[in-house]
Tab-separated table of C-alpha atoms and ligand atoms in Angstrom:
chain	number	residue	atom	x	y	z
A	1	MET	CA	0.000	0.000	0.000
A	2	TRP	CA	1.104	3.573	-0.645
A	3	GLU	CA	1.025	4.633	3.046
A	4	LYS	CA	4.596	3.354	3.427
A	5	LEU	CA	5.833	5.145	0.325
A	6	ARG	CA	8.553	7.797	0.802
A	7	ILE	CA	10.316	10.126	-1.620
A	8	ASN	CA	13.893	9.445	-2.774
A	9	GLU	CA	15.887	11.733	-0.471
A	10	ASP	CA	19.159	11.555	-2.398
A	11	ARG	CA	17.611	12.323	-5.765
A	12	PHE	CA	15.607	15.186	-4.211
A	13	HIS	CA	18.786	16.582	-2.663
A	14	ARG	CA	20.834	16.308	-5.860
A	15	ASP	CA	18.101	18.128	-7.743
A	16	PHE	CA	17.902	20.832	-5.091
A	17	GLU	CA	21.641	21.476	-5.365
A	18	ALA	CA	21.580	21.455	-9.172
A	19	LEU	CA	18.680	23.919	-9.332
A	20	ALA	CA	20.262	26.227	-6.735
A	21	LYS	CA	23.248	26.620	-9.092
A	22	ILE	CA	21.038	28.219	-11.745
A	23	GLY	CA	21.161	31.960	-11.108
A	24	ALA	CA	23.309	31.395	-7.983
A	25	THR	CA	24.747	34.507	-6.333
A	26	SER	CA	28.121	34.656	-4.582
A	27	ASP	CA	26.439	35.111	-1.184
A	28	GLY	CA	24.637	31.756	-1.326
A	29	GLY	CA	21.302	32.912	-2.728
A	30	VAL	CA	19.724	32.944	-6.180
A	31	ASP	CA	18.737	35.755	-8.503
A	32	ARG	CA	16.024	34.474	-10.836
A	33	PRO	CA	13.473	37.223	-11.463
A	34	ALA	CA	10.642	36.094	-13.731
A	35	PHE	CA	11.594	36.016	-17.448
A	36	SER	CA	15.314	36.559	-16.736
A	37	PRO	CA	17.764	34.217	-18.524
A	38	ALA	CA	18.403	32.389	-15.223
A	39	HIS	CA	14.673	31.900	-14.693
A	40	SER	CA	14.192	30.505	-18.208
A	41	LYS	CA	17.164	28.200	-17.668
A	42	ALA	CA	15.700	26.908	-14.384
A	43	ARG	CA	12.370	26.224	-16.103
A	44	GLN	CA	14.074	24.341	-18.951
A	45	TRP	CA	16.015	22.320	-16.395
A	46	PHE	CA	12.745	21.414	-14.634
A	47	LEU	CA	11.158	20.220	-17.887
A	48	GLN	CA	14.239	18.169	-18.746
A	49	ARG	CA	14.255	16.470	-15.332
A	50	ALA	CA	10.550	15.702	-15.700
A	51	ALA	CA	10.975	14.352	-19.245
A	52	ALA	CA	13.936	12.232	-18.118
A	53	ALA	CA	11.607	10.632	-15.564
A	54	GLY	CA	9.130	9.761	-18.340
A	55	LEU	CA	6.579	12.397	-17.320
A	56	LYS	CA	4.519	14.262	-19.889
A	57	THR	CA	5.694	17.883	-19.985
A	58	ASN	CA	3.782	20.973	-21.032
A	59	VAL	CA	4.141	24.761	-21.224
A	60	ASP	CA	0.780	26.512	-21.301
A	61	SER	CA	-0.003	29.827	-22.979
A	62	ALA	CA	0.790	31.763	-19.757
A	63	GLY	CA	4.211	30.100	-19.601
A	64	ASN	CA	3.307	27.804	-16.695
A	65	HIS	CA	5.643	24.792	-16.945
A	66	SER	CA	4.246	21.451	-15.844
A	67	ALA	CA	4.731	17.691	-15.743
A	68	LEU	CA	1.897	15.171	-15.710
A	69	TYR	CA	1.716	11.624	-14.421
A	70	PRO	CA	-1.532	10.135	-15.704
A	71	CYS	CA	-2.168	7.676	-12.873
A	72	GLY	CA	-5.933	8.251	-12.761
A	73	ARG	CA	-8.909	6.732	-14.513
A	74	PRO	CA	-9.658	7.728	-18.122
A	75	LYS	CA	-10.624	11.424	-18.294
A	76	ALA	CA	-9.668	11.802	-14.647
A	77	GLN	CA	-9.410	15.105	-12.824
A	78	VAL	CA	-5.977	16.188	-11.685
A	79	VAL	CA	-4.487	16.877	-8.255
A	80	LEU	CA	-2.154	19.779	-8.967
A	81	LEU	CA	1.041	20.176	-6.899
A	82	GLY	CA	3.135	23.268	-7.385
A	83	SER	CA	4.901	26.499	-6.578
A	84	HIS	CA	7.321	28.750	-8.496
A	85	LEU	CA	10.900	28.828	-9.804
A	86	ASP	CA	11.210	32.618	-10.032
A	87	SER	CA	12.805	34.495	-7.131
A	88	VAL	CA	12.809	38.031	-5.806
A	89	PRO	CA	15.977	39.922	-6.804
A	90	SER	CA	18.794	38.472	-4.729
A	91	GLY	CA	16.514	35.922	-3.068
A	92	GLY	CA	17.002	32.563	-1.387
A	93	ARG	CA	17.310	29.015	-2.723
A	94	PHE	CA	14.171	27.604	-1.071
A	95	ASP	CA	11.300	30.044	-1.715
A	96	GLY	CA	9.154	28.412	-4.401
A	97	ALA	CA	11.894	26.159	-5.755
A	98	LEU	CA	11.463	23.653	-2.949
A	99	GLY	CA	7.745	23.259	-3.676
A	100	VAL	CA	8.304	22.655	-7.393
A	101	LEU	CA	11.068	20.116	-6.739
A	102	ALA	CA	9.016	18.316	-4.092
A	103	ALA	CA	6.084	18.129	-6.531
A	104	LEU	CA	8.342	16.625	-9.198
A	105	GLU	CA	9.783	14.164	-6.675
A	106	VAL	CA	6.256	13.072	-5.657
A	107	LEU	CA	5.370	12.289	-9.278
A	108	ARG	CA	8.585	10.353	-9.855
A	109	THR	CA	8.070	8.339	-6.661
A	110	VAL	CA	4.514	7.427	-7.635
A	111	LYS	CA	5.512	6.594	-11.206
A	112	GLU	CA	8.356	4.288	-10.316
A	113	ASN	CA	6.007	2.377	-8.033
A	114	GLY	CA	3.417	2.106	-10.817
A	115	LEU	CA	0.555	3.194	-8.545
A	116	ARG	CA	-2.938	3.967	-9.875
A	117	PHE	CA	-5.450	6.390	-8.361
A	118	ASN	CA	-8.740	8.088	-9.072
A	119	THR	CA	-7.048	11.239	-10.308
A	120	ASP	CA	-3.928	12.177	-12.257
A	121	LEU	CA	-1.037	14.029	-10.606
A	122	GLU	CA	0.562	17.134	-12.078
A	123	ALA	CA	3.535	19.216	-10.902
A	124	VAL	CA	3.493	22.870	-11.936
A	125	ASP	CA	5.894	25.820	-11.866
A	126	PHE	CA	3.808	29.004	-12.055
A	127	THR	CA	4.914	32.118	-13.969
A	128	ASP	CA	5.935	35.296	-12.070
A	129	GLU	CA	4.696	34.380	-8.592
A	130	GLU	CA	6.930	37.069	-7.111
A	131	GLY	CA	5.337	39.823	-9.147
A	132	ARG	CA	8.173	41.213	-11.215
A	133	PHE	CA	5.276	42.373	-13.368
A	134	LEU	CA	2.169	40.989	-11.667
A	135	GLY	CA	2.137	38.760	-8.588
A	136	PHE	CA	0.701	35.268	-9.247
A	137	LEU	CA	0.517	35.981	-12.978
A	138	GLY	CA	0.644	32.300	-13.937
A	139	SER	CA	-1.757	30.971	-11.320
A	140	ARG	CA	-4.160	33.814	-11.992
A	141	ALA	CA	-4.082	33.007	-15.697
A	142	LEU	CA	-4.604	29.282	-15.097
A	143	THR	CA	-7.569	29.908	-12.804
A	144	GLY	CA	-9.198	32.468	-15.123
A	145	ASN	CA	-8.618	35.297	-12.632
A	146	LEU	CA	-7.044	37.779	-15.037
A	147	LYS	CA	-8.581	40.620	-16.983
A	148	THR	CA	-7.117	42.631	-19.871
A	149	GLU	CA	-6.686	45.670	-17.621
A	150	ASP	CA	-4.576	43.630	-15.167
A	151	LEU	CA	-1.930	43.483	-17.904
A	152	SER	CA	-2.109	47.140	-18.927
A	153	PHE	CA	0.924	48.342	-17.005
A	154	SER	CA	2.229	51.892	-16.650
A	155	THR	CA	4.051	53.421	-19.612
A	156	THR	CA	7.414	52.747	-17.968
A	157	THR	CA	6.697	49.048	-17.268
A	158	LYS	CA	4.879	48.217	-20.523
A	159	PRO	CA	7.920	48.044	-22.841
A	160	THR	CA	9.885	45.844	-20.397
A	161	PHE	CA	6.861	43.569	-20.009
A	162	ARG	CA	6.472	43.246	-23.809
A	163	LYS	CA	10.169	42.486	-24.156
A	164	ALA	CA	10.013	39.851	-21.409
A	165	LEU	CA	6.999	38.222	-23.073
A	166	ASN	CA	8.646	38.294	-26.521
A	167	SER	CA	11.689	36.511	-25.145
A	168	THR	CA	9.491	33.610	-24.053
A	169	GLY	CA	7.028	33.563	-26.949
A	170	LEU	CA	4.081	34.825	-24.893
A	171	THR	CA	1.632	37.654	-25.554
A	172	PRO	CA	-0.928	39.340	-23.281
A	173	GLU	CA	-3.606	37.604	-25.370
A	174	SER	CA	-2.029	34.177	-24.899
A	175	ILE	CA	-1.792	34.762	-21.140
A	176	LEU	CA	-5.457	35.669	-20.993
A	177	SER	CA	-6.394	32.446	-22.787
A	178	ALA	CA	-4.601	30.056	-20.405
A	179	ALA	CA	-7.594	29.445	-18.113
A	180	ARG	CA	-8.375	25.812	-17.374
A	181	ASN	CA	-11.834	24.469	-16.816
A	182	LYS	CA	-12.092	24.251	-13.036
A	183	LYS	CA	-13.919	20.936	-13.336
A	184	THR	CA	-10.621	19.386	-14.447
A	185	LEU	CA	-9.014	20.199	-11.085
A	186	SER	CA	-9.697	18.002	-8.101
A	187	GLY	CA	-7.466	19.969	-5.713
A	188	TYR	CA	-4.235	21.903	-5.277
A	189	LEU	CA	-1.400	21.339	-2.807
A	190	GLU	CA	1.726	23.414	-2.195
A	191	LEU	CA	4.772	22.795	-0.026
A	192	HIS	CA	6.625	25.968	0.988
A	193	ILE	CA	9.087	27.191	3.580
A	194	GLU	CA	7.333	29.190	6.303
A	195	GLN	CA	9.416	32.354	5.681
A	196	GLY	CA	8.739	33.400	9.289
A	197	PRO	CA	9.807	32.424	12.824
A	198	VAL	CA	6.756	30.578	14.205
A	199	LEU	CA	7.488	26.882	13.555
A	200	GLU	CA	11.087	27.191	14.707
A	201	ALA	CA	10.085	29.034	17.909
A	202	GLN	CA	7.384	26.484	18.687
A	203	LYS	CA	9.601	23.554	17.720
A	204	LYS	CA	7.056	22.096	15.288
A	205	ASP	CA	7.887	20.066	12.191
A	206	ILE	CA	4.998	21.034	9.927
A	207	GLY	CA	2.697	24.056	9.592
A	208	ILE	CA	-0.847	23.385	8.426
A	209	VAL	CA	-1.950	26.646	6.863
A	210	THR	CA	-5.545	27.596	7.625
A	211	GLY	CA	-5.673	30.855	5.674
A	212	ILE	CA	-3.505	33.089	3.504
A	213	THR	CA	-3.107	36.840	3.820
A	214	GLY	CA	-4.829	39.400	1.604
A	215	ILE	CA	-2.497	41.767	-0.255
A	216	LEU	CA	-3.154	45.204	-1.744
A	217	SER	CA	-0.555	47.324	-3.483
A	218	PHE	CA	-0.437	50.713	-5.172
A	219	SER	CA	2.025	52.863	-7.054
A	220	LEU	CA	2.040	56.412	-5.608
A	221	THR	CA	3.504	59.413	-7.403
A	222	PHE	CA	3.987	62.610	-5.404
A	223	THR	CA	4.658	65.551	-7.725
A	224	GLY	CA	6.146	68.796	-6.371
A	225	ILE	CA	8.334	71.466	-7.946
A	226	ALA	CA	11.976	71.029	-8.929
A	227	GLY	CA	14.470	73.776	-8.215
A	228	HIS	CA	18.036	74.741	-7.461
A	229	ALA	CA	19.335	72.994	-4.334
A	230	GLY	CA	21.416	76.000	-3.314
A	231	THR	CA	19.193	78.961	-4.065
A	232	PHE	CA	15.568	77.951	-3.601
A	233	PRO	CA	14.445	78.888	-0.054
A	234	MET	CA	13.660	75.965	2.206
A	235	GLU	CA	10.350	77.374	3.411
A	236	LYS	CA	8.998	77.738	-0.152
A	237	ARG	CA	9.843	74.266	-1.410
A	238	LYS	CA	7.381	71.659	-2.663
A	239	ASP	CA	9.836	68.812	-2.356
A	240	ALA	CA	8.367	65.485	-3.483
A	241	GLY	CA	11.109	63.684	-1.531
A	242	TRP	CA	9.875	65.201	1.721
A	243	ALA	CA	6.338	64.078	0.966
A	244	ALA	CA	7.527	60.521	0.294
A	245	ALA	CA	9.693	60.400	3.420
A	246	SER	CA	6.940	61.738	5.627
A	247	PHE	CA	4.418	59.324	4.176
A	248	ILE	CA	6.718	56.321	4.671
A	249	LEU	CA	7.101	57.141	8.372
A	250	ALA	CA	3.350	57.723	8.709
A	251	VAL	CA	2.817	54.193	7.351
A	252	ARG	CA	5.107	52.829	10.053
A	253	ARG	CA	3.266	54.732	12.810
A	254	ILE	CA	-0.166	53.667	11.589
A	255	LEU	CA	0.741	50.007	11.418
A	256	LEU	CA	2.507	49.880	14.783
A	257	ASN	CA	-0.165	51.865	16.618
A	258	LYS	CA	-3.393	50.743	15.016
A	259	PHE	CA	-3.006	47.495	13.096
A	260	PRO	CA	-1.272	44.799	15.158
A	261	GLY	CA	-0.614	41.653	13.120
A	262	CYS	CA	-0.801	43.512	9.788
A	263	THR	CA	2.129	44.647	7.656
A	264	ALA	CA	2.839	47.495	5.226
A	265	THR	CA	5.958	48.075	3.171
A	266	VAL	CA	7.341	50.748	0.887
A	267	GLY	CA	9.854	48.627	-0.996
A	268	LYS	CA	10.494	50.897	-3.968
A	269	LEU	CA	11.288	54.599	-4.026
A	270	HIS	CA	12.481	56.618	-6.979
A	271	LEU	CA	13.200	60.364	-7.050
A	272	GLU	CA	13.133	62.480	-10.222
A	273	PRO	CA	15.151	64.043	-11.724
A	274	GLY	CA	17.516	62.330	-9.288
A	275	ALA	CA	20.429	64.768	-9.101
A	276	VAL	CA	22.432	65.780	-6.040
A	277	ASN	CA	21.797	69.473	-6.608
A	278	VAL	CA	18.143	69.426	-7.719
A	279	ILE	CA	15.089	69.489	-5.450
A	280	PRO	CA	13.101	66.304	-6.275
A	281	ARG	CA	10.164	67.093	-8.545
A	282	GLN	CA	8.686	63.642	-8.321
A	283	ALA	CA	8.759	60.702	-5.922
A	284	VAL	CA	7.404	57.401	-7.166
A	285	LEU	CA	6.926	54.746	-4.521
A	286	SER	CA	5.253	51.399	-4.026
A	287	LEU	CA	2.914	50.813	-1.116
A	288	GLU	CA	2.025	47.228	-0.249
A	289	PHE	CA	-0.026	46.133	2.753
A	290	ARG	CA	-1.446	42.881	4.075
A	291	ALA	CA	-4.108	41.658	6.497
A	292	GLY	CA	-5.545	38.250	7.297
A	293	ASP	CA	-9.201	39.225	6.918
A	294	ARG	CA	-11.110	41.306	4.430
A	295	THR	CA	-12.579	43.828	6.905
A	296	THR	CA	-9.177	44.694	8.378
A	297	LEU	CA	-7.653	44.941	4.907
A	298	GLU	CA	-10.357	47.394	3.824
A	299	LYS	CA	-9.936	49.469	6.998
A	300	LEU	CA	-6.170	49.549	6.545
A	301	GLU	CA	-6.630	50.668	2.946
A	302	SER	CA	-8.850	53.558	3.945
A	303	VAL	CA	-6.532	54.702	6.780
A	304	LEU	CA	-3.424	54.581	4.557
A	305	LEU	CA	-5.126	56.380	1.708
A	306	SER	CA	-6.277	59.150	4.022
A	307	ALA	CA	-2.660	59.450	5.218
A	308	THR	CA	-1.681	60.178	1.603
A	309	GLU	CA	-4.183	63.053	1.562
A	310	LYS	CA	-2.708	64.517	4.746
A	311	THR	CA	0.775	64.288	3.214
A	312	VAL	CA	-0.345	66.108	0.084
A	313	ARG	CA	-1.861	68.913	2.165
A	314	ARG	CA	1.194	69.220	4.378
A	315	TYR	CA	3.817	69.355	1.572
A	316	GLY	CA	1.776	71.006	-1.195
A	317	THR	CA	2.379	68.254	-3.742
A	318	LYS	CA	0.019	66.527	-6.129
A	319	LEU	CA	-0.601	62.802	-5.944
A	320	ASP	CA	-1.452	60.064	-8.464
A	321	ILE	CA	-2.442	56.647	-7.191
A	322	VAL	CA	-2.430	53.597	-9.466
A	323	PRO	CA	-3.723	50.309	-8.008
A	324	MET	CA	-1.414	47.336	-8.595
A	325	GLU	CA	-2.110	44.040	-6.834
A	326	LYS	CA	-5.420	43.109	-5.217
A	327	THR	CA	-5.433	39.647	-3.711
A	328	PRO	CA	-8.139	38.941	-1.136
A	329	PRO	CA	-7.416	36.788	1.933
A	330	VAL	CA	-8.640	33.193	1.613
A	331	PRO	CA	-9.120	30.186	3.861
A	332	THR	CA	-7.628	26.868	2.736
A	333	SER	CA	-9.766	23.713	2.464
A	334	SER	CA	-10.643	22.352	5.912
A	335	ILE	CA	-10.780	18.818	4.499
A	336	ILE	CA	-7.239	19.164	3.168
A	337	GLN	CA	-6.115	20.597	6.531
A	338	LYS	CA	-7.465	17.450	8.195
A	339	THR	CA	-5.746	15.226	5.646
A	340	ILE	CA	-2.410	16.977	6.259
A	341	GLN	CA	-2.881	16.580	10.013
A	342	LYS	CA	-3.633	12.867	9.695
A	343	THR	CA	-0.568	12.470	7.477
A	344	CYS	CA	1.610	14.217	10.084
A	345	ARG	CA	0.340	11.796	12.735
A	346	CYS	CA	1.112	8.791	10.500
A	347	LEU	CA	4.659	10.056	9.894
A	348	GLY	CA	5.215	10.884	13.577
A	349	LEU	CA	5.666	14.607	12.882
A	350	SER	CA	4.435	17.429	15.096
A	351	SER	CA	2.230	20.079	13.494
A	352	LEU	CA	0.728	23.486	14.108
A	353	HIS	CA	-2.254	25.223	12.529
A	354	MET	CA	-1.225	28.709	11.399
A	355	THR	CA	-1.951	31.482	8.927
A	356	SER	CA	0.378	32.658	6.168
A	357	GLY	CA	1.528	36.272	6.035
A	358	ALA	CA	3.281	35.555	2.732
A	359	GLY	CA	1.355	35.242	-0.489
A	360	HIS	CA	1.267	31.935	-2.360
A	361	ASP	CA	-0.168	30.542	-5.576
A	362	ALA	CA	-2.330	28.375	-3.279
A	363	GLN	CA	-4.476	31.414	-2.482
A	364	ILE	CA	-5.281	31.878	-6.156
A	365	LEU	CA	-6.051	28.201	-6.695
A	366	ALA	CA	-8.264	28.249	-3.570
A	367	ARG	CA	-10.738	30.370	-5.532
A	368	ILE	CA	-11.577	27.516	-7.889
A	369	CYS	CA	-10.746	24.241	-6.111
A	370	PRO	CA	-9.959	22.843	-2.655
A	371	ALA	CA	-6.432	24.028	-1.854
A	372	GLY	CA	-3.919	23.187	0.876
A	373	LEU	CA	-0.603	24.684	1.959
A	374	ILE	CA	2.093	22.869	3.942
A	375	PHE	CA	4.869	24.803	5.726
A	376	ILE	CA	8.248	23.687	7.004
A	377	PRO	CA	10.443	25.747	9.368
A	378	SER	CA	12.705	28.560	8.156
A	379	ILE	CA	15.922	28.941	10.145
A	380	GLY	CA	15.755	32.303	11.939
A	381	GLY	CA	12.517	33.024	10.068
A	382	ILE	CA	14.565	34.614	7.267
A	383	SER	CA	13.312	34.729	3.684
A	384	HIS	CA	13.539	36.892	0.538
A	385	SER	CA	17.236	36.966	1.358
A	386	PRO	CA	20.298	34.945	0.354
A	387	ARG	CA	20.420	33.904	4.036
A	388	GLU	CA	17.155	31.996	3.681
A	389	ASN	CA	17.724	28.447	4.961
A	390	THR	CA	15.890	25.306	6.059
A	391	ARG	CA	17.337	22.114	7.533
A	392	TRP	CA	17.443	19.401	4.907
A	393	LYS	CA	15.652	16.983	7.270
A	394	ASP	CA	12.697	19.412	7.304
A	395	CYS	CA	12.666	19.569	3.508
A	396	VAL	CA	12.456	15.788	3.340
A	397	ASN	CA	9.672	15.742	5.968
A	398	GLY	CA	7.763	18.336	3.965
A	399	ALA	CA	8.133	16.411	0.711
A	400	ASN	CA	6.910	13.204	2.374
A	401	ILE	CA	3.886	15.034	3.820
A	402	LEU	CA	3.219	16.412	0.345
A	403	LEU	CA	3.479	12.897	-1.114
A	404	GLN	CA	1.179	11.257	1.411
A	405	THR	CA	-1.365	14.079	1.407
A	406	ALA	CA	-1.394	14.147	-2.398
A	407	LEU	CA	-2.015	10.409	-2.559
A	408	SER	CA	-4.868	10.634	-0.037
A	409	LEU	CA	-6.433	13.290	-2.253
A	410	ALA	CA	-5.721	11.355	-5.456
A	411	GLU	CA	-7.587	8.413	-3.978
A	412	THR	CA	-10.619	10.518	-3.059
A	413	LYS	CA	-13.211	10.779	-5.767
A	414	ASP	CA	-14.544	14.247	-4.971
A	415	ILE	CA	-12.766	16.369	-2.404
A	416	PRO	CA	-15.581	18.276	-0.675
B	501	HGY	O1	5.377	38.389	-1.557
B	501	HGY	C1	4.993	37.282	-1.121
B	501	HGY	O2	4.356	37.127	-0.103
B	501	HGY	C2	5.419	36.036	-1.843
B	501	HGY	O3	6.681	35.677	-1.449
B	501	HGY	N1	5.296	36.163	-3.230
B	502	MN	MN1	8.660	34.847	-2.183
B	503	MN	MN1	7.182	31.678	-2.613
C-alpha cells in the first residue's frame, strides 16, 4: 500500500543542489526574477528532469511549466502540486523552488512504483509568482482570474513587459487564454518554507496553513516642484522627496499603533530628476499592505489612503495613485487541513495550525478548487534573502507530507 511510500531523499537533494546553481549569487542565494535568462534556464532544467523521468511535460499559454503523471482513470481530474521557480531579486534558494522540486519528486516516486489512483497528478511551476510584473501571474491566468486591464501596465513598465513576453514567446492575449476548466481540477497542494519564525520558535515540524493573507498594493507618485538645491528657499519648497519620506514614516506609525498583526511596506522609491543638486520634482513609490481578513484589509486601505491626503496637504504636492495588486485573503480547504494533520500523525511529525503572512499561488487556486498549503520551518525566520535556509531533514519531511497528502487526495473521488 502507498502509506509506506517515501520520496527518494538523495535524488531530491541532488536536484535541489543542481537547481540552486542556476542563477546562484556569490552570497549563497539565487537571482532568478521572472523572465530573466536564469529563470528561463531553471524552467528548462525542470522540464528536462521531468521528461527524463518519463513524465509528460507541457508549457501553457501563460508560460506555466508542468509535468503530468496520468495515474488516474480515463478522463480523470488532476491533483495539482506546485509552486514557483522565479525568485525576488537576490533571493534565497528555497522560496518556491522547494515546492516545485518536491512536486516533481512526488510524481517520480509514484511513477516508479506504478501506482494507480482516481485522479492524475501534475507538478506545476507558475509564472511570475513574485510579481516582477504581476504577482501570481501564472496561477491567476490558469484559474481564469485575469482581466485585460490587469496586464495594462504603466508606460514605464509596458515596454519591459512586452520584451520579457517576446523573449518567451508569450503575448498578453495568450496569457489571458490560459484558463483551465475548473472541473478538471480536483485539488491543489503546495509545499513551501514558512518564511517566518513561528514553527522554529514552537519547535514544530509542519505548519498546516488555515488561511492566507490578503495583499493590496499601489504605485504612488507625489509631484512637487523642482528647483536649485542651493538657491531655492527651504520654506517655499514643494519637495516630493519630503512628501515621500513623511508618508513612509506615517505608514510605520499607523501600522505599529493601530493594526497589530498587519504589515505594510514601501519597498520601492524613486526620485526624479535624481540629481544631487536638484530638489526632487517627483517621488514614485510602491505601497504594499497585508491583512488576514477582508474587513481589516479594507480598513487599513482607507486609513493609509487618508494618510496620503494629509501628506499632500502638508507638503503642497500633487498625488497620483495607481492600483497594482489586489489579492483577497482566503481560507484553505478544511478537508485538506485534516488530511495533512492525519498524514503528520502517521509520519510521527508534530504540526501546528497557522496562517500565512506571505502570499502563495495556493491562495489563487483556492478560488476555484480545494487548496492546501504545507509549511516547514525557516531557520531564523529569514526569507527573501540569500540567508534563507531550512534544515534538509525538514525539507524531506515536507516532501513526504506532500506525497502522502497528495495520494490521499488522489484516492478521493470528490474532495468536498
Ligand atoms: O510576496 C509574497 O508574499 C510572496 O513571497 N510572493
Ligand atoms: Mn517569495
Ligand atoms: Mn514563494
